[in-house]
mmCIF file of C-alpha atoms and ligand atoms in Angstrom:
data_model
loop_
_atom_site.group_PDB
_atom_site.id
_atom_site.type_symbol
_atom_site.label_atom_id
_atom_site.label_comp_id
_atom_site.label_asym_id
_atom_site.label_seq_id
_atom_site.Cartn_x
_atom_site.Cartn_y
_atom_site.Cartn_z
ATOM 1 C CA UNK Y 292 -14.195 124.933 -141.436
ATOM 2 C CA UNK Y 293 -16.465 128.181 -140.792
ATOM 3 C CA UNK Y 294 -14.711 130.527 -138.637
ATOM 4 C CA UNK Y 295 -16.751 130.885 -135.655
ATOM 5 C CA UNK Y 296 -15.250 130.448 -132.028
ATOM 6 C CA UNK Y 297 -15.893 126.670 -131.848
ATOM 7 C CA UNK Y 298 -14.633 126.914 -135.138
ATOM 8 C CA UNK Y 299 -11.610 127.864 -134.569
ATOM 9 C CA UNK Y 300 -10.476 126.191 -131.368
ATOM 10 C CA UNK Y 301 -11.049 122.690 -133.380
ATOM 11 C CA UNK Y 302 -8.768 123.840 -136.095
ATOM 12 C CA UNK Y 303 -5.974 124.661 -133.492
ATOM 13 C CA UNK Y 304 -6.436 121.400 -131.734
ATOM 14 C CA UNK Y 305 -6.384 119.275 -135.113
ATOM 15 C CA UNK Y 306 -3.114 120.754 -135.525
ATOM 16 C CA UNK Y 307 -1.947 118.065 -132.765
ATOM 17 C CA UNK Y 308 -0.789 115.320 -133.490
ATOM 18 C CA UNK Y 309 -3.188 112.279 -132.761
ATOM 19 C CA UNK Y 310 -6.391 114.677 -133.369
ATOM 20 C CA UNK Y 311 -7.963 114.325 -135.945
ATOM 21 C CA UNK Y 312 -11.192 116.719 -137.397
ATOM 22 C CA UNK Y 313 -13.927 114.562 -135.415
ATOM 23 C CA UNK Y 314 -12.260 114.589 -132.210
ATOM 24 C CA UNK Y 315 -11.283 118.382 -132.414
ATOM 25 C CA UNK Y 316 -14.546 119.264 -132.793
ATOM 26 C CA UNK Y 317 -15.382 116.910 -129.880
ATOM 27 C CA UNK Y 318 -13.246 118.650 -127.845
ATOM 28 C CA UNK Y 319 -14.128 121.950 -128.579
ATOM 29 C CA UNK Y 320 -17.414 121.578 -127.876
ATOM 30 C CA UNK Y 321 -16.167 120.058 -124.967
ATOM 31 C CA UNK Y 322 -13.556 123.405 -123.373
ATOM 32 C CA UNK Y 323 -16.730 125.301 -124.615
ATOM 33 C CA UNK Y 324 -19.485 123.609 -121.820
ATOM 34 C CA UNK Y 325 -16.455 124.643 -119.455
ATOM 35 C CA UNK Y 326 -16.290 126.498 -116.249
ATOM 36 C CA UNK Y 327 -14.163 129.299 -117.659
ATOM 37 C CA UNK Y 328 -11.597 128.984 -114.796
ATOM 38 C CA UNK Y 329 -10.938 125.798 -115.960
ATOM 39 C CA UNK Y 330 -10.325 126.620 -119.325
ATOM 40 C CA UNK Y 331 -8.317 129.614 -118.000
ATOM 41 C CA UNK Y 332 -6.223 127.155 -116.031
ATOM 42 C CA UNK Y 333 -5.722 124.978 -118.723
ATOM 43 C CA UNK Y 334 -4.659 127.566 -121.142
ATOM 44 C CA UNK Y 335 -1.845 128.956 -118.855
ATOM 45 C CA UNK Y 336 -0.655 125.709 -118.122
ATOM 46 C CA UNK Y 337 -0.204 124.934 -122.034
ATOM 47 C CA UNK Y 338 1.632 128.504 -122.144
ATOM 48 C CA UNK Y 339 3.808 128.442 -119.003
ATOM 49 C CA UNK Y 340 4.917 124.837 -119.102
ATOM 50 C CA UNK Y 341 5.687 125.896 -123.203
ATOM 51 C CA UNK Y 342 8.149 128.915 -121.554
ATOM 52 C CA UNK Y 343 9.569 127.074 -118.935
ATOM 53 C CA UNK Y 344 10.681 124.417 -121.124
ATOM 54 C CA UNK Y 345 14.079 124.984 -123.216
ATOM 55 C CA UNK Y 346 16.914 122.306 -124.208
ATOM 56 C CA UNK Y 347 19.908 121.512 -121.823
ATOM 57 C CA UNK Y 348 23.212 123.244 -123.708
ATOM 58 C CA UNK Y 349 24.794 119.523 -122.803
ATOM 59 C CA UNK Y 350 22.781 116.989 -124.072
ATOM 60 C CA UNK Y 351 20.011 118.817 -125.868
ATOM 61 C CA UNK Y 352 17.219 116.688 -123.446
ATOM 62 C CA UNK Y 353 14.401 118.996 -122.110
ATOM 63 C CA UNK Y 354 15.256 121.344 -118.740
ATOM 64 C CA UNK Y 355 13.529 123.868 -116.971
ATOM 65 C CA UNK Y 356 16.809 124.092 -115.278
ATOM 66 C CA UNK Y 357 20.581 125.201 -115.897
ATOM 67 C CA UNK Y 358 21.126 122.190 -116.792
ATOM 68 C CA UNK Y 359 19.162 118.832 -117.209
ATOM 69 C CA UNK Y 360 18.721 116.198 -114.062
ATOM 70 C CA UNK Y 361 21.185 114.085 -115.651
ATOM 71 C CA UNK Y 362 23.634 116.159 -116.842
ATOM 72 C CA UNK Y 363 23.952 117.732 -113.434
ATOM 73 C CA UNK Y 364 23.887 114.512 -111.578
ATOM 74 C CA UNK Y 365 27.391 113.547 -110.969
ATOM 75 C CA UNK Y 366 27.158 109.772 -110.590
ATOM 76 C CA UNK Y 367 25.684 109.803 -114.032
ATOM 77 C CA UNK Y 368 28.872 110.772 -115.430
ATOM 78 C CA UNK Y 369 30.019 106.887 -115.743
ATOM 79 C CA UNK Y 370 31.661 106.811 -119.150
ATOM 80 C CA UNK Y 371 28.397 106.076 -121.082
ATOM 81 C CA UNK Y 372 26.463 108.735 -123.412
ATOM 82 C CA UNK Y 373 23.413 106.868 -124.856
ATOM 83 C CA UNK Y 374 21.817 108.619 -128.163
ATOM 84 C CA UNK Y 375 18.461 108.967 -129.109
ATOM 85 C CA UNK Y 376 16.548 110.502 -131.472
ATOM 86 C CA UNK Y 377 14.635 112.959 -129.141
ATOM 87 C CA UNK Y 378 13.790 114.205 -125.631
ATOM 88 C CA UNK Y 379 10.733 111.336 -125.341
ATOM 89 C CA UNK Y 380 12.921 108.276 -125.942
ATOM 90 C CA UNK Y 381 15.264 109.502 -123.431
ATOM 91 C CA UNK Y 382 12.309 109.398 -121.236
ATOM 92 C CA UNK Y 383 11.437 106.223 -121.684
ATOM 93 C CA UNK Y 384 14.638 104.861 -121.008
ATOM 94 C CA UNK Y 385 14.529 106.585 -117.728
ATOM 95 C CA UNK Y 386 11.320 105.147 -116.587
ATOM 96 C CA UNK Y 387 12.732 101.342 -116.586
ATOM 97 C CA UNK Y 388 15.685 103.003 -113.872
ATOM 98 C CA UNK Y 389 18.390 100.831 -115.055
ATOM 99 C CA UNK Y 390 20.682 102.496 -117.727
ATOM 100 C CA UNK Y 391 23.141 104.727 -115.354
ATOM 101 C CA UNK Y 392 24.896 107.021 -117.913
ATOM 102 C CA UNK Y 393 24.256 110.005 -119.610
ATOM 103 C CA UNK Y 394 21.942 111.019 -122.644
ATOM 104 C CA UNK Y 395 22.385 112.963 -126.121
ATOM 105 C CA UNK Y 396 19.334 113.714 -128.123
ATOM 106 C CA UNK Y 397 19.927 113.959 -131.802
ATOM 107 C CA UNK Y 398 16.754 115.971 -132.447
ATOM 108 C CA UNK Y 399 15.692 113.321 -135.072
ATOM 109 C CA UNK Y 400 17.460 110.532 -137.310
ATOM 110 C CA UNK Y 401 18.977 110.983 -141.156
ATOM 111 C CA UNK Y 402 16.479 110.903 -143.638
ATOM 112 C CA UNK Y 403 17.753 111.985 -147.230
ATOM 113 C CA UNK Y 404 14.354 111.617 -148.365
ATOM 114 C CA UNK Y 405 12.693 114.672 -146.197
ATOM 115 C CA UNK Y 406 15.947 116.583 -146.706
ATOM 116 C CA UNK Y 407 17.373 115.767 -143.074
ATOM 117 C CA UNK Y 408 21.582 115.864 -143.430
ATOM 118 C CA UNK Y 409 24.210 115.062 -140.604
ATOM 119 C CA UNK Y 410 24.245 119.238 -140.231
ATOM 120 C CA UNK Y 411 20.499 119.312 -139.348
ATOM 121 C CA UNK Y 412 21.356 116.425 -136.013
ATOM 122 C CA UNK Y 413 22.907 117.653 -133.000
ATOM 123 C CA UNK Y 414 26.068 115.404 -134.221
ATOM 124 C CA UNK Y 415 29.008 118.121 -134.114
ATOM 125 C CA UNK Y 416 27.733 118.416 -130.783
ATOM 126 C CA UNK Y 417 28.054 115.025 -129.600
ATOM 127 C CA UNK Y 418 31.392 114.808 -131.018
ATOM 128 C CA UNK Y 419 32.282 117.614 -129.027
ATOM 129 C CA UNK Y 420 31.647 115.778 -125.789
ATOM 130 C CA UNK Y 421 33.767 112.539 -126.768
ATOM 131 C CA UNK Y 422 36.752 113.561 -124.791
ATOM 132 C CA UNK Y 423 39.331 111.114 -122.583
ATOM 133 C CA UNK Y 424 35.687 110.416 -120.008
ATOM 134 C CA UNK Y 425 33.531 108.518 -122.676
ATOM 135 C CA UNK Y 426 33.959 104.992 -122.814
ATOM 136 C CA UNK Y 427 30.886 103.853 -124.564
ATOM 137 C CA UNK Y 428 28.348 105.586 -126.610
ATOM 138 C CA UNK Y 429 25.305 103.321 -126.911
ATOM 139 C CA UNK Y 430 23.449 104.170 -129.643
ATOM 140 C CA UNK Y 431 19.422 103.721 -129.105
ATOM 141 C CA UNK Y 432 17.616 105.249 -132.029
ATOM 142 C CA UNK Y 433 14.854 102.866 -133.422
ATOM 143 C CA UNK Y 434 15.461 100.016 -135.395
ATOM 144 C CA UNK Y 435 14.148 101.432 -138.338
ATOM 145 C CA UNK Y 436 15.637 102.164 -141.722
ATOM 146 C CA UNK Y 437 16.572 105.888 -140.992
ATOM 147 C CA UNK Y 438 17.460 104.893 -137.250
ATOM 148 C CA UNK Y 439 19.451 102.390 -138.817
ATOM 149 C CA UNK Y 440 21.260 104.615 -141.073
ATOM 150 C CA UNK Y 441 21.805 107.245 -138.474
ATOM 151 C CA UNK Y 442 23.562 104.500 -136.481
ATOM 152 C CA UNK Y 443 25.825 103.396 -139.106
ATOM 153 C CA UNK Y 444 26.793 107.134 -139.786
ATOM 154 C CA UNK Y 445 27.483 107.518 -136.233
ATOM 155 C CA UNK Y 446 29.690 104.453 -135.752
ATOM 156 C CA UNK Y 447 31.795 104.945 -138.639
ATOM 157 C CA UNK Y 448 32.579 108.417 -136.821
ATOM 158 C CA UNK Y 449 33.024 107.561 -133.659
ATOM 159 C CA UNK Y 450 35.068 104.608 -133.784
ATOM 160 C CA UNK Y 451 38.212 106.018 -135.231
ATOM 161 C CA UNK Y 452 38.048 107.814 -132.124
ATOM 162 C CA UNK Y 453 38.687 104.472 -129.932
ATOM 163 C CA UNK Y 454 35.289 104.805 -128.245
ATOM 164 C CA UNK Y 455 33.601 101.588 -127.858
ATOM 165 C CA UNK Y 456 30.212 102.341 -130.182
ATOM 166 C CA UNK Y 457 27.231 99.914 -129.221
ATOM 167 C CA UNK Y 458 23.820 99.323 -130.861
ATOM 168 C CA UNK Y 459 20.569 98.299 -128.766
ATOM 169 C CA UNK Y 460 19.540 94.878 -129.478
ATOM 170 C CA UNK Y 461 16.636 94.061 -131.707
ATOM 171 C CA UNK Y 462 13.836 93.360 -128.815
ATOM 172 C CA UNK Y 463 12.716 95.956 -129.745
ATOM 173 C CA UNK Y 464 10.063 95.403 -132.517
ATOM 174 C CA UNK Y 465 10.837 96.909 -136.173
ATOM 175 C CA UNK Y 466 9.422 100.342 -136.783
ATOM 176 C CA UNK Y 467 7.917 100.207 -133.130
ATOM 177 C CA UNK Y 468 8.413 103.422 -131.212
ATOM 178 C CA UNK Y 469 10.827 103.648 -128.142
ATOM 179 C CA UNK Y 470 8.695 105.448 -126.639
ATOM 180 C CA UNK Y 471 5.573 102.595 -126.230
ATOM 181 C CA UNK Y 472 8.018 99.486 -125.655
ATOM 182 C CA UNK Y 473 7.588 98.184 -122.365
ATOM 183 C CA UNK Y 474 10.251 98.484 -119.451
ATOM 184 C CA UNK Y 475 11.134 94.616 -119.755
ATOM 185 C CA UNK Y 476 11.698 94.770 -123.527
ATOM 186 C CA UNK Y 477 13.531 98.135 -123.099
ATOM 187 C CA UNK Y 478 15.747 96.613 -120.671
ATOM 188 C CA UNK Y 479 16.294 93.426 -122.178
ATOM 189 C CA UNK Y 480 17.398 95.629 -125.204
ATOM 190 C CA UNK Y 481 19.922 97.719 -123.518
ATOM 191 C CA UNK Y 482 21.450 94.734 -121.763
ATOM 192 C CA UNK Y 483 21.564 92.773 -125.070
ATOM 193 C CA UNK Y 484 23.398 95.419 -126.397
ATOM 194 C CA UNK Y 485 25.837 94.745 -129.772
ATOM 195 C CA UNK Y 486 29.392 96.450 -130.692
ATOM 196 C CA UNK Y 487 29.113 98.494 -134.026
HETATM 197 ZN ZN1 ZN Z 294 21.529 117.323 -120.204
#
């Protein structure tokens, strides 16, 4: 790529994931034909909403608060942690409004292959919270074969503690993101939930 100005804003968009060369360029082209207040606006929306966004010290979901919505939401404190692998899955599970506990976000799932070890997951952390309040922690990360793995590694921990340890049933569809499956499906997967 040739390092003029249009240049340049496609290679910074292809760094995103989901664009690819063609539609970088497309879009450069595009914020270029702009009305520069737009543009303006745009880029200090990307920059603020980047600064105002950090990770709640509890449950490692994102904040622009304290503390996250959930954490500091009382009646959420029901017994229940459910773990997923990051911020966006815990988002999902939010939209279908039935699942009334609270959240931990790994920051990812085990994956010997890329080099990603219990140490690199926000697991000493969630161990830390398992005190005399937890009844249940419901583990959600995909039903994949490192989601998989990170569940077994998680229940063989957390069971000696006497915490009930649950896995999300299979509605979910192999490999398929959290993230894209439905409410209904979601829901049904929660409720169908197995012990560990
Ligand atoms: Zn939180």
């Amino acid at each position: 790529m040739s390092n003029d100005a249009i240049s340049r804003i496609a290679l910074e968009l292809s760094r995103l994931p989901g664009i690819g060369r063609k539609s970088a360029q497309r879009l450069a082209y595009h914020i270029v034909s702009m009305p520069e207040e737009d543009v303006r606006t745009l880029a200090s929306t990307l920059w603020n909403g980047r600064k105002a966004v950090r990770f709640c010290p509890v449950c490692f979901n994102y904040t622009e608060e304290e503390q996250c919505a959930v954490c500091s939401d009382e009646t959420r404190h029901n017994g229940q942690i459910c773990v997923v692998r990051e911020p966006r899955d815990a988002a999902a599970i939010e939209r279908m409004h039935d699942y009334r506990g609270l959240y931990h976000v790994l920051g990812g799932t085990l994956s010997p292959m890329n080099g990603i070890g219990p140490d690199d997951l926000r697991i000493r952390e969630l161990l830390q919270r398992l005190d005399d309040s937890i009844n249940e922690v419901i583990i959600a990360t995909n039903p994949d074969i490192e989601g998989e793995a990170t569940a077994a590694y998680l229940a063989r921990l957390i069971k000696p503690l006497g915490i009930r340890v649950t896995r999300i049933a299979h509605g979910v569809p192999i490999g398929g993101d959290l993230e894209y499956t439905d409410e209904v499906t979601l829901s049904k997967a929660l409720e169908g939930r197995r012990e560990m």
